[in-house]
């Protein structure tokens, strides 16, 4: 009978031991599943943060127009008055880099500045068809009608950075009349 008791208690011990091991494995499995989810979430957050930082870095360096174009590379020519009163001019950036944006500022003294700006990392791609090589005009009547403060009237128009801009027009200044070629170019630009 003694043998029988040993053999009958052995399965209970094995069952208890197996139950303890299976509980340990179940706990480890649950921990593993939780840690996989936590690792996935952490990895996803890290990848999102890195991707966002790279995207913002790209935009900041290549797209965000914050650097003023130096006056030394701005060439303004053919400033003239169209028959309808608009002021026509040609601007070219002599360094060959592209300009995608021009900022406009009206000072309290009536000086109106048109300042070309670029991103930190410049590009020569499409420079010949950008704002860095363009015939353009200024409609003084429209600018005066659209200004925020009606007490301030435009007395002078400058192109370039404020520290060394090129004067396009100032009050009382007589501009030469535009040529027929330039008039024809702006005939339908109403």
PDB file of C-alpha atoms in Angstrom:
ATOM      1  CA  UNK A   1       0.000   0.000   0.000  1.00  0.00           C
ATOM      2  CA  UNK A   2       2.837   2.249   0.649  1.00  0.00           C
ATOM      3  CA  UNK A   3       3.805   2.060  -2.994  1.00  0.00           C
ATOM      4  CA  UNK A   4       0.352   2.903  -3.929  1.00  0.00           C
ATOM      5  CA  UNK A   5       0.356   6.026  -1.819  1.00  0.00           C
ATOM      6  CA  UNK A   6       3.564   7.197  -3.392  1.00  0.00           C
ATOM      7  CA  UNK A   7       2.281   6.627  -6.834  1.00  0.00           C
ATOM      8  CA  UNK A   8      -1.024   8.281  -6.059  1.00  0.00           C
ATOM      9  CA  UNK A   9       0.626  11.362  -4.451  1.00  0.00           C
ATOM     10  CA  UNK A  10       3.080  11.752  -7.328  1.00  0.00           C
ATOM     11  CA  UNK A  11       0.464  12.821  -9.852  1.00  0.00           C
ATOM     12  CA  UNK A  12      -0.894  15.413  -7.397  1.00  0.00           C
ATOM     13  CA  UNK A  13       2.591  16.838  -6.954  1.00  0.00           C
ATOM     14  CA  UNK A  14       3.129  16.860 -10.700  1.00  0.00           C
ATOM     15  CA  UNK A  15      -0.226  18.478 -11.235  1.00  0.00           C
ATOM     16  CA  UNK A  16       0.533  21.125  -8.610  1.00  0.00           C
ATOM     17  CA  UNK A  17       4.014  21.663 -10.068  1.00  0.00           C
ATOM     18  CA  UNK A  18       2.618  21.843 -13.613  1.00  0.00           C
ATOM     19  CA  UNK A  19      -0.115  24.205 -12.454  1.00  0.00           C
ATOM     20  CA  UNK A  20       2.522  26.443 -10.838  1.00  0.00           C
ATOM     21  CA  UNK A  21       4.638  26.354 -14.016  1.00  0.00           C
ATOM     22  CA  UNK A  22       1.631  27.018 -16.231  1.00  0.00           C
ATOM     23  CA  UNK A  23       0.655  29.958 -14.020  1.00  0.00           C
ATOM     24  CA  UNK A  24       4.216  31.258 -14.324  1.00  0.00           C
ATOM     25  CA  UNK A  25       4.132  30.777 -18.091  1.00  0.00           C
ATOM     26  CA  UNK A  26       0.739  32.466 -18.277  1.00  0.00           C
ATOM     27  CA  UNK A  27       2.083  35.386 -16.247  1.00  0.00           C
ATOM     28  CA  UNK A  28       5.171  35.607 -18.470  1.00  0.00           C
ATOM     29  CA  UNK A  29       2.984  35.391 -21.580  1.00  0.00           C
ATOM     30  CA  UNK A  30       0.766  38.226 -20.283  1.00  0.00           C
ATOM     31  CA  UNK A  31       3.857  40.300 -19.440  1.00  0.00           C
ATOM     32  CA  UNK A  32       5.294  39.579 -22.878  1.00  0.00           C
ATOM     33  CA  UNK A  33       2.041  40.661 -24.562  1.00  0.00           C
ATOM     34  CA  UNK A  34       1.881  43.873 -22.472  1.00  0.00           C
ATOM     35  CA  UNK A  35       5.531  44.655 -23.153  1.00  0.00           C
ATOM     36  CA  UNK A  36       5.049  44.035 -26.899  1.00  0.00           C
ATOM     37  CA  UNK A  37       2.130  46.497 -26.931  1.00  0.00           C
ATOM     38  CA  UNK A  38       4.044  49.023 -24.855  1.00  0.00           C
ATOM     39  CA  UNK A  39       7.101  48.611 -27.093  1.00  0.00           C
ATOM     40  CA  UNK A  40       4.942  49.035 -30.183  1.00  0.00           C
ATOM     41  CA  UNK A  41       3.358  52.216 -28.791  1.00  0.00           C
ATOM     42  CA  UNK A  42       6.755  53.578 -27.728  1.00  0.00           C
ATOM     43  CA  UNK A  43       8.227  52.754 -31.132  1.00  0.00           C
ATOM     44  CA  UNK A  44       5.278  54.346 -32.897  1.00  0.00           C
ATOM     45  CA  UNK A  45       5.600  57.513 -30.804  1.00  0.00           C
ATOM     46  CA  UNK A  46       9.357  57.644 -31.387  1.00  0.00           C
ATOM     47  CA  UNK A  47       8.963  57.109 -35.143  1.00  0.00           C
ATOM     48  CA  UNK A  48       6.296  59.821 -35.286  1.00  0.00           C
ATOM     49  CA  UNK A  49       8.490  62.246 -33.340  1.00  0.00           C
ATOM     50  CA  UNK A  50      11.525  61.571 -35.551  1.00  0.00           C
ATOM     51  CA  UNK A  51       9.451  61.858 -38.743  1.00  0.00           C
ATOM     52  CA  UNK A  52       7.908  65.106 -37.505  1.00  0.00           C
ATOM     53  CA  UNK A  53      11.323  66.518 -36.619  1.00  0.00           C
ATOM     54  CA  UNK A  54      12.699  65.572 -40.051  1.00  0.00           C
ATOM     55  CA  UNK A  55       9.698  67.108 -41.810  1.00  0.00           C
ATOM     56  CA  UNK A  56       9.916  70.322 -39.791  1.00  0.00           C
ATOM     57  CA  UNK A  57      13.657  70.441 -40.453  1.00  0.00           C
ATOM     58  CA  UNK A  58      13.046  70.058 -44.188  1.00  0.00           C
ATOM     59  CA  UNK A  59      10.366  72.751 -44.210  1.00  0.00           C
ATOM     60  CA  UNK A  60      12.503  75.047 -42.069  1.00  0.00           C
ATOM     61  CA  UNK A  61      15.568  74.688 -44.255  1.00  0.00           C
ATOM     62  CA  UNK A  62      14.074  74.395 -47.751  1.00  0.00           C
ATOM     63  CA  UNK A  63      10.591  75.970 -47.671  1.00  0.00           C
ATOM     64  CA  UNK A  64      10.289  78.566 -44.927  1.00  0.00           C
ATOM     65  CA  UNK A  65      11.191  81.892 -46.520  1.00  0.00           C
ATOM     66  CA  UNK A  66      12.948  83.810 -43.737  1.00  0.00           C
ATOM     67  CA  UNK A  67      16.193  85.151 -45.229  1.00  0.00           C
ATOM     68  CA  UNK A  68      16.061  88.510 -46.956  1.00  0.00           C
ATOM     69  CA  UNK A  69      17.781  88.624 -50.323  1.00  0.00           C
ATOM     70  CA  UNK A  70      20.803  90.961 -50.024  1.00  0.00           C
ATOM     71  CA  UNK A  71      20.597  94.235 -51.932  1.00  0.00           C
ATOM     72  CA  UNK A  72      23.890  93.430 -53.675  1.00  0.00           C
ATOM     73  CA  UNK A  73      22.222  90.737 -55.825  1.00  0.00           C
ATOM     74  CA  UNK A  74      19.013  92.642 -56.648  1.00  0.00           C
ATOM     75  CA  UNK A  75      18.954  94.409 -60.001  1.00  0.00           C
ATOM     76  CA  UNK A  76      15.909  96.605 -60.690  1.00  0.00           C
ATOM     77  CA  UNK A  77      15.633  97.991 -64.225  1.00  0.00           C
ATOM     78  CA  UNK A  78      13.097  99.454 -66.659  1.00  0.00           C
ATOM     79  CA  UNK A  79      11.146 101.373 -64.017  1.00  0.00           C
ATOM     80  CA  UNK A  80       8.455 103.280 -65.894  1.00  0.00           C
ATOM     81  CA  UNK A  81       4.883 104.549 -65.641  1.00  0.00           C
ATOM     82  CA  UNK A  82       2.139 102.800 -67.597  1.00  0.00           C
ATOM     83  CA  UNK A  83      -0.608 104.884 -69.233  1.00  0.00           C
ATOM     84  CA  UNK A  84      -3.086 103.816 -66.535  1.00  0.00           C
ATOM     85  CA  UNK A  85      -0.761 105.076 -63.763  1.00  0.00           C
ATOM     86  CA  UNK A  86       0.702 101.783 -62.603  1.00  0.00           C
ATOM     87  CA  UNK A  87       4.452 101.605 -62.042  1.00  0.00           C
ATOM     88  CA  UNK A  88       6.153  98.879 -64.097  1.00  0.00           C
ATOM     89  CA  UNK A  89       9.608  97.457 -63.401  1.00  0.00           C
ATOM     90  CA  UNK A  90      11.836  94.450 -64.020  1.00  0.00           C
ATOM     91  CA  UNK A  91      13.693  92.725 -61.190  1.00  0.00           C
ATOM     92  CA  UNK A  92      16.418  90.098 -61.452  1.00  0.00           C
ATOM     93  CA  UNK A  93      18.469  88.322 -58.808  1.00  0.00           C
ATOM     94  CA  UNK A  94      22.001  88.305 -60.190  1.00  0.00           C
ATOM     95  CA  UNK A  95      23.157  85.382 -58.027  1.00  0.00           C
ATOM     96  CA  UNK A  96      20.881  82.995 -59.962  1.00  0.00           C
ATOM     97  CA  UNK A  97      18.942  81.670 -56.965  1.00  0.00           C
ATOM     98  CA  UNK A  98      15.179  81.331 -56.880  1.00  0.00           C
ATOM     99  CA  UNK A  99      12.837  83.679 -54.996  1.00  0.00           C
ATOM    100  CA  UNK A 100       9.374  82.364 -54.128  1.00  0.00           C
ATOM    101  CA  UNK A 101       8.069  85.101 -51.875  1.00  0.00           C
ATOM    102  CA  UNK A 102       8.065  88.876 -51.569  1.00  0.00           C
ATOM    103  CA  UNK A 103       6.972  90.442 -48.270  1.00  0.00           C
ATOM    104  CA  UNK A 104       5.164  93.772 -48.321  1.00  0.00           C
ATOM    105  CA  UNK A 105       5.387  96.300 -45.478  1.00  0.00           C
ATOM    106  CA  UNK A 106       3.909  99.771 -45.170  1.00  0.00           C
ATOM    107  CA  UNK A 107       5.688 101.868 -42.554  1.00  0.00           C
ATOM    108  CA  UNK A 108       4.023 104.654 -40.568  1.00  0.00           C
ATOM    109  CA  UNK A 109       6.037 107.240 -42.517  1.00  0.00           C
ATOM    110  CA  UNK A 110       4.429 106.120 -45.806  1.00  0.00           C
ATOM    111  CA  UNK A 111       7.380 104.074 -47.099  1.00  0.00           C
ATOM    112  CA  UNK A 112       6.229 100.866 -48.788  1.00  0.00           C
ATOM    113  CA  UNK A 113       8.825  98.062 -48.900  1.00  0.00           C
ATOM    114  CA  UNK A 114       8.780  95.010 -51.153  1.00  0.00           C
ATOM    115  CA  UNK A 115      11.328  92.602 -49.688  1.00  0.00           C
ATOM    116  CA  UNK A 116      12.187  89.342 -51.477  1.00  0.00           C
ATOM    117  CA  UNK A 117      12.904  86.436 -49.106  1.00  0.00           C
ATOM    118  CA  UNK A 118      14.302  82.914 -49.474  1.00  0.00           C
ATOM    119  CA  UNK A 119      14.630  79.762 -47.394  1.00  0.00           C
ATOM    120  CA  UNK A 120      17.884  79.043 -45.568  1.00  0.00           C
ATOM    121  CA  UNK A 121      18.992  76.571 -48.241  1.00  0.00           C
ATOM    122  CA  UNK A 122      18.658  78.267 -51.628  1.00  0.00           C
ATOM    123  CA  UNK A 123      17.868  76.594 -54.922  1.00  0.00           C
ATOM    124  CA  UNK A 124      18.757  77.464 -58.501  1.00  0.00           C
ATOM    125  CA  UNK A 125      15.995  75.227 -59.859  1.00  0.00           C
ATOM    126  CA  UNK A 126      13.467  77.300 -61.840  1.00  0.00           C
ATOM    127  CA  UNK A 127      15.284  80.517 -60.873  1.00  0.00           C
ATOM    128  CA  UNK A 128      14.695  82.057 -64.308  1.00  0.00           C
ATOM    129  CA  UNK A 129      10.907  81.744 -63.983  1.00  0.00           C
ATOM    130  CA  UNK A 130      10.551  82.631 -60.307  1.00  0.00           C
ATOM    131  CA  UNK A 131       9.980  85.978 -58.616  1.00  0.00           C
ATOM    132  CA  UNK A 132      13.721  86.489 -58.921  1.00  0.00           C
ATOM    133  CA  UNK A 133      13.470  87.264 -62.640  1.00  0.00           C
ATOM    134  CA  UNK A 134      10.197  88.976 -63.406  1.00  0.00           C
ATOM    135  CA  UNK A 135       8.489  91.936 -64.996  1.00  0.00           C
ATOM    136  CA  UNK A 136       5.965  93.275 -62.527  1.00  0.00           C
ATOM    137  CA  UNK A 137       3.983  96.377 -61.661  1.00  0.00           C
ATOM    138  CA  UNK A 138       2.743  98.266 -58.628  1.00  0.00           C
ATOM    139  CA  UNK A 139      -0.747  99.730 -58.640  1.00  0.00           C
ATOM    140  CA  UNK A 140      -0.378 102.708 -56.291  1.00  0.00           C
ATOM    141  CA  UNK A 141      -4.113 103.518 -56.322  1.00  0.00           C
ATOM    142  CA  UNK A 142      -4.999  99.951 -55.341  1.00  0.00           C
ATOM    143  CA  UNK A 143      -2.341  99.853 -52.606  1.00  0.00           C
ATOM    144  CA  UNK A 144      -3.649 103.103 -51.121  1.00  0.00           C
ATOM    145  CA  UNK A 145      -7.247 101.839 -51.288  1.00  0.00           C
ATOM    146  CA  UNK A 146      -6.375  98.536 -49.559  1.00  0.00           C
ATOM    147  CA  UNK A 147      -4.139  99.793 -46.766  1.00  0.00           C
ATOM    148  CA  UNK A 148      -5.128  98.980 -43.180  1.00  0.00           C
ATOM    149  CA  UNK A 149      -4.714 102.482 -41.772  1.00  0.00           C
ATOM    150  CA  UNK A 150      -6.467 105.083 -43.980  1.00  0.00           C
ATOM    151  CA  UNK A 151      -4.421 107.882 -42.375  1.00  0.00           C
ATOM    152  CA  UNK A 152      -1.199 106.565 -43.926  1.00  0.00           C
ATOM    153  CA  UNK A 153      -0.703 107.148 -47.649  1.00  0.00           C
ATOM    154  CA  UNK A 154       2.122 105.654 -49.637  1.00  0.00           C
ATOM    155  CA  UNK A 155       4.825 108.272 -50.230  1.00  0.00           C
ATOM    156  CA  UNK A 156       7.610 106.024 -51.565  1.00  0.00           C
ATOM    157  CA  UNK A 157       7.998 102.483 -52.917  1.00  0.00           C
ATOM    158  CA  UNK A 158      11.190 100.505 -52.344  1.00  0.00           C
ATOM    159  CA  UNK A 159      12.317  97.083 -53.527  1.00  0.00           C
ATOM    160  CA  UNK A 160      14.815  95.105 -51.456  1.00  0.00           C
ATOM    161  CA  UNK A 161      15.846  94.793 -47.817  1.00  0.00           C
ATOM    162  CA  UNK A 162      15.061  97.799 -45.620  1.00  0.00           C
ATOM    163  CA  UNK A 163      18.713  98.476 -44.797  1.00  0.00           C
ATOM    164  CA  UNK A 164      19.605  99.127 -48.464  1.00  0.00           C
ATOM    165  CA  UNK A 165      16.527  99.141 -50.744  1.00  0.00           C
ATOM    166  CA  UNK A 166      16.214 100.349 -54.324  1.00  0.00           C
ATOM    167  CA  UNK A 167      13.836 103.287 -54.764  1.00  0.00           C
ATOM    168  CA  UNK A 168      11.173 102.607 -57.421  1.00  0.00           C
ATOM    169  CA  UNK A 169       9.087 105.724 -56.896  1.00  0.00           C
ATOM    170  CA  UNK A 170       8.523 108.530 -54.420  1.00  0.00           C
ATOM    171  CA  UNK A 171       5.912 111.265 -54.214  1.00  0.00           C
ATOM    172  CA  UNK A 172       6.561 113.986 -56.812  1.00  0.00           C
ATOM    173  CA  UNK A 173       8.933 111.789 -58.845  1.00  0.00           C
ATOM    174  CA  UNK A 174       8.404 111.727 -62.616  1.00  0.00           C
ATOM    175  CA  UNK A 175       8.926 108.295 -64.151  1.00  0.00           C
ATOM    176  CA  UNK A 176       9.561 107.798 -67.861  1.00  0.00           C
ATOM    177  CA  UNK A 177       6.577 106.496 -69.804  1.00  0.00           C
ATOM    178  CA  UNK A 178       6.545 102.773 -70.434  1.00  0.00           C
ATOM    179  CA  UNK A 179       7.540 101.558 -73.878  1.00  0.00           C
ATOM    180  CA  UNK A 180       4.926 100.089 -76.222  1.00  0.00           C
ATOM    181  CA  UNK A 181       6.337  96.611 -75.565  1.00  0.00           C
ATOM    182  CA  UNK A 182       5.873  96.982 -71.817  1.00  0.00           C
ATOM    183  CA  UNK A 183       2.413  98.537 -72.293  1.00  0.00           C
ATOM    184  CA  UNK A 184       1.426  95.559 -74.443  1.00  0.00           C
ATOM    185  CA  UNK A 185       2.718  93.158 -71.806  1.00  0.00           C
ATOM    186  CA  UNK A 186       0.437  94.662 -69.125  1.00  0.00           C
ATOM    187  CA  UNK A 187      -2.546  95.467 -71.360  1.00  0.00           C
ATOM    188  CA  UNK A 188      -4.727  92.637 -70.001  1.00  0.00           C
ATOM    189  CA  UNK A 189      -3.514  92.646 -66.371  1.00  0.00           C
ATOM    190  CA  UNK A 190      -6.466  94.342 -64.767  1.00  0.00           C
TER     191      UNK A 190
END
